[in-house]
Amino acid sequence: MITELLLWSSISLILMAGCYNTGLFLLSRRRAPRRRGPRKERLYVFLLACLNEEQVLAESLARITALPAGNFLALVIDDASDDRTSAIARAAGPERVLLHRRELPDARRGKGAALNDGVRFLTESGVLDGHDPDDVILCVVDADGRLDAHVVQSVDPFFDDPRTGATQICVRMYNRGLGLLARLQDMEFVVYGDVFQSGRRFIGSVGMGGNGQFMRLSALHTLGPGGPWSDSLTEDLDLGVRLIAKGWVTQHCTTASVSQQAVLTLRRLVRQRSRWFQGHLQSAGLVPLILREVPTRPALDLLYHLSSPVLILLTSLLPLSFLVAFGGTVLASVEAGRALVSPMWLVGPYVLSFTAAYAYGFVYAKRERDVGLVRSVLIAHVFVFYGYIWFAAGWMGLWRMATGKTTWLKTART
């Protein structure tokens, strides 16, 4: 009885997630209307919060300073690094790259704190004097982020709409050719952007990511005097929800990307994802704000999104419940002297688990023409098993939260 309850509960969760995913896939195939206003000259400021990023920072700054855009600059926020991060920033070009170095004990308190201090520095330094906050666009870029050359031209029209508070661009892995694990991370971000984020445009619940998020300065000012970013381990998630709660529209741009470095070892990947999972758990505190301030349709989607940690932990019981049920049926078959295992034991789990692989493979093939449709679908089948990483990361994140560990597990660069 308990086995059957676990099995059918897990199947119900998968069916619910499948219906949601199918709905977003269908929405993502629609062309989003864009409301345009008068074109304006805007100042773009790229914020890079850095802690010991000498391995990757130079390439990222070189790409930013080479952007074919007129009015922009980059601010490197050195969060008390003890390597050559500051020296690399100084050498990148003082006409385009500013350096703000934080010192201990105020430094190393998380990415959100560093970004808040960066905005404070911009305001107090006078760099933004004479610029209307409506026409100042801040972009958070990870130290390993490599922006497409046309990123400003792609994002700028979204801010013609005065309601737009933030726009998230696509995220890719620039080292996706270095093994299957890197390729699967690239597929993960492509699917998330081209299916989930693109579908959520029509719901009004597009989320912000930690890399490649563009925000109107005047929108950030509406989030309160404490600073736009929270001290959550997923400060980007919090920011997006609070912008929506303030009535701002969040957009997703499908025509530009920021490429970052994929993690190349399973251990580091689980460690990274456990931080994201723990941050999602922390964001449960946003539920009252969503219920109070967000319209019904985006509120329902955001609540579902925030419930994903609980759903992941519950779904992690599915493989165990299936094995227990399958083993019980095999034993019963032996006792009965006849096979009680029907073909549905194989067909059913395949349909439940791998139907999405064909849609994901189709989406990925459109982005990666060189990979092709057949290979993309095969990779998407492996991607289903890759999702099990979230089970390990989820229980690790839950353990860290239960034991009071809230330190930022920074992703190591190579």
Short mmCIF file of C-alpha atoms in Angstrom, two decimals:
data_model
loop_
_atom_site.label_atom_id
_atom_site.label_comp_id
_atom_site.label_asym_id
_atom_site.label_seq_id
_atom_site.Cartn_x
_atom_site.Cartn_y
_atom_site.Cartn_z
CA MET A 1 0.00 0.00 0.00
CA ILE A 2 2.77 2.44 0.92
CA THR A 3 4.70 1.46 -2.20
CA GLU A 4 1.69 2.12 -4.42
CA LEU A 5 1.07 5.45 -2.71
CA LEU A 6 4.68 6.56 -3.31
CA LEU A 7 4.56 5.41 -6.90
CA TRP A 8 1.29 7.11 -7.81
CA SER A 9 2.25 10.27 -5.91
CA SER A 10 5.50 10.46 -7.88
CA ILE A 11 3.66 9.83 -11.15
CA SER A 12 1.18 12.59 -10.28
CA LEU A 13 4.04 15.03 -9.71
CA ILE A 14 5.61 14.12 -13.03
CA LEU A 15 2.31 14.55 -14.86
CA MET A 16 1.74 17.93 -13.21
CA ALA A 17 5.23 19.08 -14.19
CA GLY A 18 4.72 17.68 -17.68
CA CYS A 19 1.51 19.66 -18.18
CA TYR A 20 3.25 22.83 -17.00
CA ASN A 21 6.26 22.23 -19.24
CA THR A 22 4.05 21.49 -22.23
CA GLY A 23 2.10 24.69 -21.68
CA LEU A 24 5.28 26.77 -21.53
CA PHE A 25 6.68 25.04 -24.61
CA LEU A 26 3.58 25.97 -26.59
CA LEU A 27 3.68 29.54 -25.29
CA SER A 28 7.37 29.84 -26.12
CA ARG A 29 6.65 29.13 -29.81
CA ARG A 30 4.56 32.32 -30.06
CA ARG A 31 6.04 35.63 -31.13
CA ALA A 32 5.95 38.12 -28.27
CA PRO A 33 4.53 41.56 -29.11
CA ARG A 34 6.82 44.44 -28.27
CA ARG A 35 5.58 47.83 -27.18
CA ARG A 36 7.87 50.55 -28.45
CA GLY A 37 8.29 54.10 -27.25
CA PRO A 38 10.55 56.95 -28.34
CA ARG A 39 14.19 55.92 -28.89
CA LYS A 40 16.62 57.43 -26.39
CA GLU A 41 20.35 57.54 -25.87
CA ARG A 42 21.02 55.39 -22.80
CA LEU A 43 24.04 54.82 -20.62
CA TYR A 44 24.92 51.15 -20.12
CA VAL A 45 26.97 50.21 -17.07
CA PHE A 46 28.27 46.63 -16.80
CA LEU A 47 28.74 45.48 -13.20
CA LEU A 48 31.23 42.68 -12.51
CA ALA A 49 31.37 41.51 -8.89
CA CYS A 50 34.73 39.75 -8.59
CA LEU A 51 36.43 37.64 -5.96
CA ASN A 52 39.75 36.19 -7.15
CA GLU A 53 38.85 36.18 -10.84
CA GLU A 54 42.27 36.60 -12.47
CA GLN A 55 41.70 33.45 -14.54
CA VAL A 56 38.79 34.83 -16.57
CA LEU A 57 38.38 38.57 -16.01
CA ALA A 58 40.69 39.86 -18.77
CA GLU A 59 38.79 38.13 -21.57
CA SER A 60 35.43 39.35 -20.27
CA LEU A 61 36.61 42.96 -20.02
CA ALA A 62 38.18 42.78 -23.48
CA ARG A 63 34.82 41.80 -24.94
CA ILE A 64 32.97 44.54 -23.06
CA THR A 65 35.39 47.30 -24.07
CA ALA A 66 35.15 46.14 -27.69
CA LEU A 67 31.36 46.42 -27.84
CA PRO A 68 30.17 48.45 -30.85
CA ALA A 69 28.09 50.73 -28.63
CA GLY A 70 28.49 54.38 -27.88
CA ASN A 71 27.64 55.23 -24.29
CA PHE A 72 28.80 52.54 -21.88
CA LEU A 73 31.33 51.67 -19.19
CA ALA A 74 32.23 48.75 -16.94
CA LEU A 75 32.62 48.72 -13.17
CA VAL A 76 34.74 45.99 -11.62
CA ILE A 77 33.78 45.51 -7.97
CA ASP A 78 36.78 43.76 -6.43
CA ASP A 79 35.44 42.05 -3.32
CA ALA A 80 38.79 41.98 -1.45
CA SER A 81 40.52 39.63 -3.89
CA ASP A 82 44.01 38.46 -3.02
CA ASP A 83 45.09 37.75 -6.61
CA ARG A 84 45.60 39.98 -9.70
CA THR A 85 41.91 40.88 -10.16
CA SER A 86 42.44 44.61 -9.44
CA ALA A 87 45.56 44.81 -11.59
CA ILE A 88 43.71 43.29 -14.54
CA ALA A 89 40.87 45.79 -14.12
CA ARG A 90 43.30 48.73 -14.02
CA ALA A 91 45.04 47.53 -17.18
CA ALA A 92 41.79 47.13 -19.11
CA GLY A 93 41.42 50.82 -19.94
CA PRO A 94 40.50 53.65 -17.54
CA GLU A 95 38.29 55.37 -20.15
CA ARG A 96 35.89 52.43 -20.17
CA VAL A 97 36.65 50.40 -17.01
CA LEU A 98 36.28 51.67 -13.45
CA LEU A 99 37.55 49.83 -10.39
CA HIS A 100 35.95 49.83 -6.96
CA ARG A 101 37.87 47.78 -4.43
CA ARG A 102 36.12 46.61 -1.26
CA GLU A 103 38.12 45.83 1.84
CA LEU A 104 37.63 43.44 4.74
CA PRO A 105 35.75 43.20 7.05
CA ASP A 106 33.00 44.76 4.89
CA ALA A 107 33.91 42.68 1.83
CA ARG A 108 33.20 39.02 1.05
CA ARG A 109 29.62 39.14 2.31
CA GLY A 110 28.06 37.77 -0.86
CA LYS A 111 27.37 38.87 -4.41
CA GLY A 112 24.31 40.93 -3.47
CA ALA A 113 26.26 43.04 -0.98
CA ALA A 114 29.02 43.65 -3.55
CA LEU A 115 26.52 44.75 -6.23
CA ASN A 116 24.72 47.06 -3.80
CA ASP A 117 28.03 48.68 -2.92
CA GLY A 118 28.80 49.03 -6.61
CA VAL A 119 25.58 50.98 -7.21
CA ARG A 120 26.36 53.17 -4.19
CA PHE A 121 29.84 53.84 -5.59
CA LEU A 122 28.44 54.84 -8.97
CA THR A 123 26.04 57.29 -7.35
CA GLU A 124 28.54 58.86 -4.96
CA SER A 125 31.41 59.04 -7.47
CA GLY A 126 29.46 61.34 -9.77
CA VAL A 127 29.75 59.01 -12.75
CA LEU A 128 25.99 59.09 -13.21
CA ASP A 129 25.60 62.85 -12.79
CA GLY A 130 23.50 64.36 -15.56
CA HIS A 131 21.91 61.03 -16.50
CA ASP A 132 18.22 60.38 -16.00
CA PRO A 133 17.84 57.13 -13.97
CA ASP A 134 15.22 56.05 -16.52
CA ASP A 135 17.96 56.06 -19.15
CA VAL A 136 20.68 54.32 -17.13
CA ILE A 137 20.76 50.55 -17.68
CA LEU A 138 22.82 48.41 -15.34
CA CYS A 139 23.90 44.95 -16.49
CA VAL A 140 25.23 42.27 -14.13
CA VAL A 141 27.90 40.17 -15.81
CA ASP A 142 29.78 37.35 -14.12
CA ALA A 143 33.57 37.62 -14.25
CA ASP A 144 33.65 34.78 -16.78
CA GLY A 145 30.77 36.24 -18.83
CA ARG A 146 31.39 36.82 -22.53
CA LEU A 147 28.73 39.04 -24.05
CA ASP A 148 27.64 38.87 -27.69
CA ALA A 149 28.94 41.86 -29.62
CA HIS A 150 25.40 42.93 -30.55
CA VAL A 151 24.00 42.65 -27.01
CA VAL A 152 23.26 46.37 -26.51
CA GLN A 153 21.53 46.65 -29.89
CA SER A 154 19.39 43.61 -29.03
CA VAL A 155 18.43 44.68 -25.51
CA ASP A 156 17.98 48.42 -26.00
CA PRO A 157 14.57 48.26 -27.79
CA PHE A 158 13.03 46.50 -24.79
CA PHE A 159 13.67 49.61 -22.70
CA ASP A 160 11.78 51.80 -25.18
CA ASP A 161 8.76 50.55 -23.26
CA PRO A 162 8.73 52.67 -20.06
CA ARG A 163 7.13 49.78 -18.17
CA THR A 164 10.18 47.54 -18.67
CA GLY A 165 12.22 47.33 -15.48
CA ALA A 166 14.58 44.52 -16.46
CA THR A 167 15.51 42.28 -19.37
CA GLN A 168 17.29 38.94 -19.16
CA ILE A 169 19.32 37.63 -22.09
CA CYS A 170 20.13 34.01 -22.95
CA VAL A 171 22.95 32.16 -21.18
CA ARG A 172 25.30 29.72 -22.93
CA MET A 173 28.44 27.76 -22.04
CA TYR A 174 31.44 28.86 -24.09
CA ASN A 175 33.33 25.64 -23.29
CA ARG A 176 30.39 23.40 -24.20
CA GLY A 177 32.63 21.37 -26.52
CA LEU A 178 34.77 20.11 -23.62
CA GLY A 179 32.85 16.97 -22.79
CA LEU A 180 29.33 15.72 -22.19
CA LEU A 181 28.90 17.41 -18.80
CA ALA A 182 29.61 20.84 -20.31
CA ARG A 183 27.27 20.09 -23.22
CA LEU A 184 24.46 19.13 -20.85
CA GLN A 185 24.86 22.38 -18.91
CA ASP A 186 24.60 24.28 -22.19
CA MET A 187 21.43 22.37 -23.09
CA GLU A 188 20.04 23.12 -19.62
CA PHE A 189 20.41 26.88 -20.09
CA VAL A 190 19.17 26.82 -23.70
CA VAL A 191 16.04 24.91 -22.68
CA TYR A 192 15.46 27.18 -19.70
CA GLY A 193 15.79 30.31 -21.83
CA ASP A 194 14.08 29.23 -25.04
CA VAL A 195 11.23 27.31 -23.39
CA PHE A 196 10.64 28.45 -19.82
CA GLN A 197 11.72 32.09 -19.95
CA SER A 198 10.22 32.62 -23.40
CA GLY A 199 6.94 31.10 -22.26
CA ARG A 200 6.87 33.14 -19.08
CA ARG A 201 6.93 36.35 -21.16
CA PHE A 202 3.23 35.78 -21.83
CA ILE A 203 2.52 35.17 -18.15
CA GLY A 204 4.42 38.20 -16.84
CA SER A 205 6.82 36.23 -14.65
CA VAL A 206 10.19 36.24 -16.45
CA GLY A 207 12.93 35.66 -13.88
CA MET A 208 16.31 37.30 -13.61
CA GLY A 209 19.54 35.29 -13.79
CA GLY A 210 22.84 36.02 -12.11
CA ASN A 211 24.52 36.65 -15.46
CA GLY A 212 23.30 38.87 -18.29
CA GLN A 213 20.50 40.69 -16.46
CA PHE A 214 19.85 44.27 -17.62
CA MET A 215 17.98 46.60 -15.23
CA ARG A 216 16.72 50.16 -15.42
CA LEU A 217 18.27 52.21 -12.60
CA SER A 218 15.00 53.95 -11.80
CA ALA A 219 13.38 50.51 -11.34
CA LEU A 220 16.10 49.50 -8.89
CA HIS A 221 15.48 52.72 -6.95
CA THR A 222 11.90 51.61 -6.28
CA LEU A 223 13.09 48.54 -4.34
CA GLY A 224 13.92 50.49 -1.20
CA PRO A 225 16.87 52.18 0.53
CA GLY A 226 18.53 48.94 1.63
CA GLY A 227 19.84 48.25 -1.88
CA PRO A 228 18.29 46.39 -4.82
CA TRP A 229 19.92 43.04 -4.06
CA SER A 230 19.20 40.88 -1.03
CA ASP A 231 21.67 38.74 0.90
CA SER A 232 20.07 35.56 -0.47
CA LEU A 233 22.29 32.99 -2.20
CA THR A 234 20.04 33.56 -5.24
CA GLU A 235 19.88 37.34 -5.09
CA ASP A 236 18.92 37.45 -8.78
CA LEU A 237 15.74 35.45 -8.17
CA ASP A 238 14.74 37.79 -5.34
CA LEU A 239 15.40 40.86 -7.47
CA GLY A 240 13.18 39.68 -10.32
CA VAL A 241 10.27 38.84 -8.03
CA ARG A 242 10.47 42.18 -6.20
CA LEU A 243 10.55 44.10 -9.50
CA ILE A 244 7.39 42.31 -10.65
CA ALA A 245 5.77 43.04 -7.27
CA LYS A 246 6.51 46.74 -7.82
CA GLY A 247 4.63 46.66 -11.12
CA TRP A 248 7.61 46.55 -13.47
CA VAL A 249 7.61 44.33 -16.55
CA THR A 250 10.47 41.83 -16.83
CA GLN A 251 11.44 40.77 -20.35
CA HIS A 252 13.43 37.98 -21.98
CA CYS A 253 15.64 38.67 -25.00
CA THR A 254 16.19 35.64 -27.24
CA THR A 255 18.50 37.30 -29.77
CA ALA A 256 21.56 37.89 -27.55
CA SER A 257 23.53 35.74 -25.15
CA VAL A 258 26.17 35.86 -22.47
CA SER A 259 28.46 32.84 -22.45
CA GLN A 260 29.98 31.58 -19.22
CA GLN A 261 32.24 28.74 -18.17
CA ALA A 262 30.63 25.34 -17.65
CA VAL A 263 31.73 23.36 -14.59
CA LEU A 264 33.75 20.37 -15.74
CA THR A 265 33.55 18.08 -12.70
CA LEU A 266 30.47 16.51 -11.17
CA ARG A 267 31.52 17.43 -7.64
CA ARG A 268 31.80 21.13 -8.44
CA LEU A 269 28.52 21.06 -10.33
CA VAL A 270 26.60 19.56 -7.40
CA ARG A 271 28.26 22.10 -5.10
CA GLN A 272 27.16 24.97 -7.38
CA ARG A 273 23.61 23.70 -7.72
CA SER A 274 23.27 23.10 -3.97
CA ARG A 275 23.88 26.84 -3.51
CA TRP A 276 21.17 27.65 -6.05
CA PHE A 277 18.82 25.19 -4.37
CA GLN A 278 19.47 26.67 -0.94
CA GLY A 279 18.83 30.13 -2.33
CA HIS A 280 15.48 28.96 -3.70
CA LEU A 281 14.60 27.67 -0.25
CA GLN A 282 15.50 31.04 1.24
CA SER A 283 13.23 32.74 -1.30
CA ALA A 284 10.19 31.15 0.32
CA GLY A 285 10.04 34.39 2.30
CA LEU A 286 8.84 36.10 -0.90
CA VAL A 287 5.53 34.22 -0.85
CA PRO A 288 3.63 36.82 1.23
CA LEU A 289 4.86 39.59 -1.08
CA ILE A 290 3.70 37.66 -4.15
CA LEU A 291 0.28 36.96 -2.66
CA ARG A 292 -0.12 40.59 -1.65
CA GLU A 293 1.30 42.52 -4.62
CA VAL A 294 1.47 40.37 -7.77
CA PRO A 295 -1.52 39.86 -10.13
CA THR A 296 -3.06 36.39 -10.13
CA ARG A 297 -1.58 34.89 -13.31
CA PRO A 298 2.10 35.75 -12.71
CA ALA A 299 1.59 35.09 -8.99
CA LEU A 300 0.53 31.50 -9.65
CA ASP A 301 3.54 30.94 -11.89
CA LEU A 302 5.95 32.48 -9.40
CA LEU A 303 4.51 30.39 -6.58
CA TYR A 304 4.94 27.26 -8.67
CA HIS A 305 8.51 28.30 -9.46
CA LEU A 306 9.29 28.89 -5.78
CA SER A 307 7.81 25.50 -4.93
CA SER A 308 10.30 23.74 -7.23
CA PRO A 309 12.66 22.78 -4.36
CA VAL A 310 9.87 20.86 -2.62
CA LEU A 311 8.83 19.24 -5.90
CA ILE A 312 12.44 18.22 -6.61
CA LEU A 313 12.82 16.59 -3.19
CA LEU A 314 9.52 14.74 -3.61
CA THR A 315 10.36 13.68 -7.16
CA SER A 316 13.72 12.33 -5.96
CA LEU A 317 11.69 9.53 -4.34
CA LEU A 318 10.40 8.36 -7.73
CA PRO A 319 13.38 6.19 -8.76
CA LEU A 320 13.32 4.52 -5.34
CA SER A 321 9.56 3.96 -5.39
CA PHE A 322 9.72 2.57 -8.93
CA LEU A 323 12.50 0.13 -8.03
CA VAL A 324 10.63 -1.00 -4.91
CA ALA A 325 7.42 -1.50 -6.89
CA PHE A 326 9.22 -3.26 -9.75
CA GLY A 327 11.11 -5.51 -7.33
CA GLY A 328 7.89 -6.37 -5.52
CA THR A 329 6.23 -7.30 -8.80
CA VAL A 330 9.15 -9.52 -9.79
CA LEU A 331 8.98 -11.38 -6.46
CA ALA A 332 5.23 -11.75 -6.85
CA SER A 333 5.80 -13.17 -10.33
CA VAL A 334 8.19 -15.79 -8.93
CA GLU A 335 5.69 -16.77 -6.24
CA ALA A 336 2.81 -16.96 -8.73
CA GLY A 337 4.82 -18.91 -11.26
CA ARG A 338 3.87 -16.55 -14.06
CA ALA A 339 4.97 -13.14 -15.30
CA LEU A 340 3.12 -10.29 -13.66
CA VAL A 341 5.34 -7.67 -15.26
CA SER A 342 3.58 -6.16 -18.28
CA PRO A 343 5.29 -4.22 -21.10
CA MET A 344 3.86 -1.07 -19.51
CA TRP A 345 6.57 -1.38 -16.86
CA LEU A 346 8.97 -0.36 -19.62
CA VAL A 347 6.76 1.74 -21.89
CA GLY A 348 5.11 3.73 -19.11
CA PRO A 349 8.31 4.98 -17.42
CA TYR A 350 9.83 5.80 -20.84
CA VAL A 351 6.83 7.88 -21.89
CA LEU A 352 6.74 9.68 -18.54
CA SER A 353 10.47 10.33 -18.43
CA PHE A 354 11.61 10.85 -22.00
CA THR A 355 8.77 12.49 -23.94
CA ALA A 356 10.21 15.89 -23.11
CA ALA A 357 13.57 14.83 -24.56
CA TYR A 358 12.20 15.19 -28.09
CA ALA A 359 10.99 18.74 -27.47
CA TYR A 360 14.25 19.68 -25.74
CA GLY A 361 16.30 18.14 -28.53
CA PHE A 362 14.29 20.12 -31.10
CA VAL A 363 14.87 23.38 -29.21
CA TYR A 364 18.59 22.72 -28.77
CA ALA A 365 19.10 21.78 -32.41
CA LYS A 366 17.74 25.17 -33.45
CA ARG A 367 20.45 26.85 -31.36
CA GLU A 368 23.25 24.39 -32.18
CA ARG A 369 23.02 23.77 -35.91
CA ASP A 370 26.32 21.89 -35.94
CA VAL A 371 25.03 19.31 -33.47
CA GLY A 372 21.98 18.42 -35.53
CA LEU A 373 18.52 17.19 -34.56
CA VAL A 374 19.25 13.47 -34.10
CA ARG A 375 22.28 14.03 -31.90
CA SER A 376 20.43 16.72 -29.95
CA VAL A 377 17.58 14.32 -29.19
CA LEU A 378 20.07 11.66 -28.04
CA ILE A 379 21.80 14.20 -25.80
CA ALA A 380 18.37 15.20 -24.47
CA HIS A 381 17.79 11.59 -23.40
CA VAL A 382 20.98 11.78 -21.34
CA PHE A 383 19.78 15.17 -20.13
CA VAL A 384 16.89 13.42 -18.36
CA PHE A 385 19.39 11.52 -16.22
CA TYR A 386 21.47 14.70 -15.83
CA GLY A 387 18.46 16.15 -14.02
CA TYR A 388 19.11 13.68 -11.20
CA ILE A 389 21.98 15.96 -10.21
CA TRP A 390 19.33 18.24 -8.73
CA PHE A 391 18.30 15.44 -6.36
CA ALA A 392 21.78 15.29 -4.82
CA ALA A 393 22.12 19.08 -4.86
CA GLY A 394 18.68 19.46 -3.31
CA TRP A 395 19.35 17.25 -0.32
CA MET A 396 22.77 18.87 0.11
CA GLY A 397 21.22 22.35 0.01
CA LEU A 398 18.53 21.32 2.47
CA TRP A 399 21.18 19.94 4.84
CA ARG A 400 23.20 23.17 4.62
CA MET A 401 20.12 25.22 5.40
CA ALA A 402 19.07 22.95 8.27
CA THR A 403 22.55 23.20 9.81
CA GLY A 404 22.69 27.00 9.47
CA LYS A 405 25.37 27.16 6.76
CA THR A 406 24.74 30.22 4.61
CA THR A 407 28.20 30.92 3.18
CA TRP A 408 28.46 31.55 -0.55
CA LEU A 409 29.83 28.45 -2.33
CA LYS A 410 31.70 30.32 -5.07
CA THR A 411 32.16 28.47 -8.34
CA ALA A 412 35.85 27.85 -9.03
CA ARG A 413 37.17 29.07 -12.40
CA THR A 414 39.74 27.46 -14.64
#
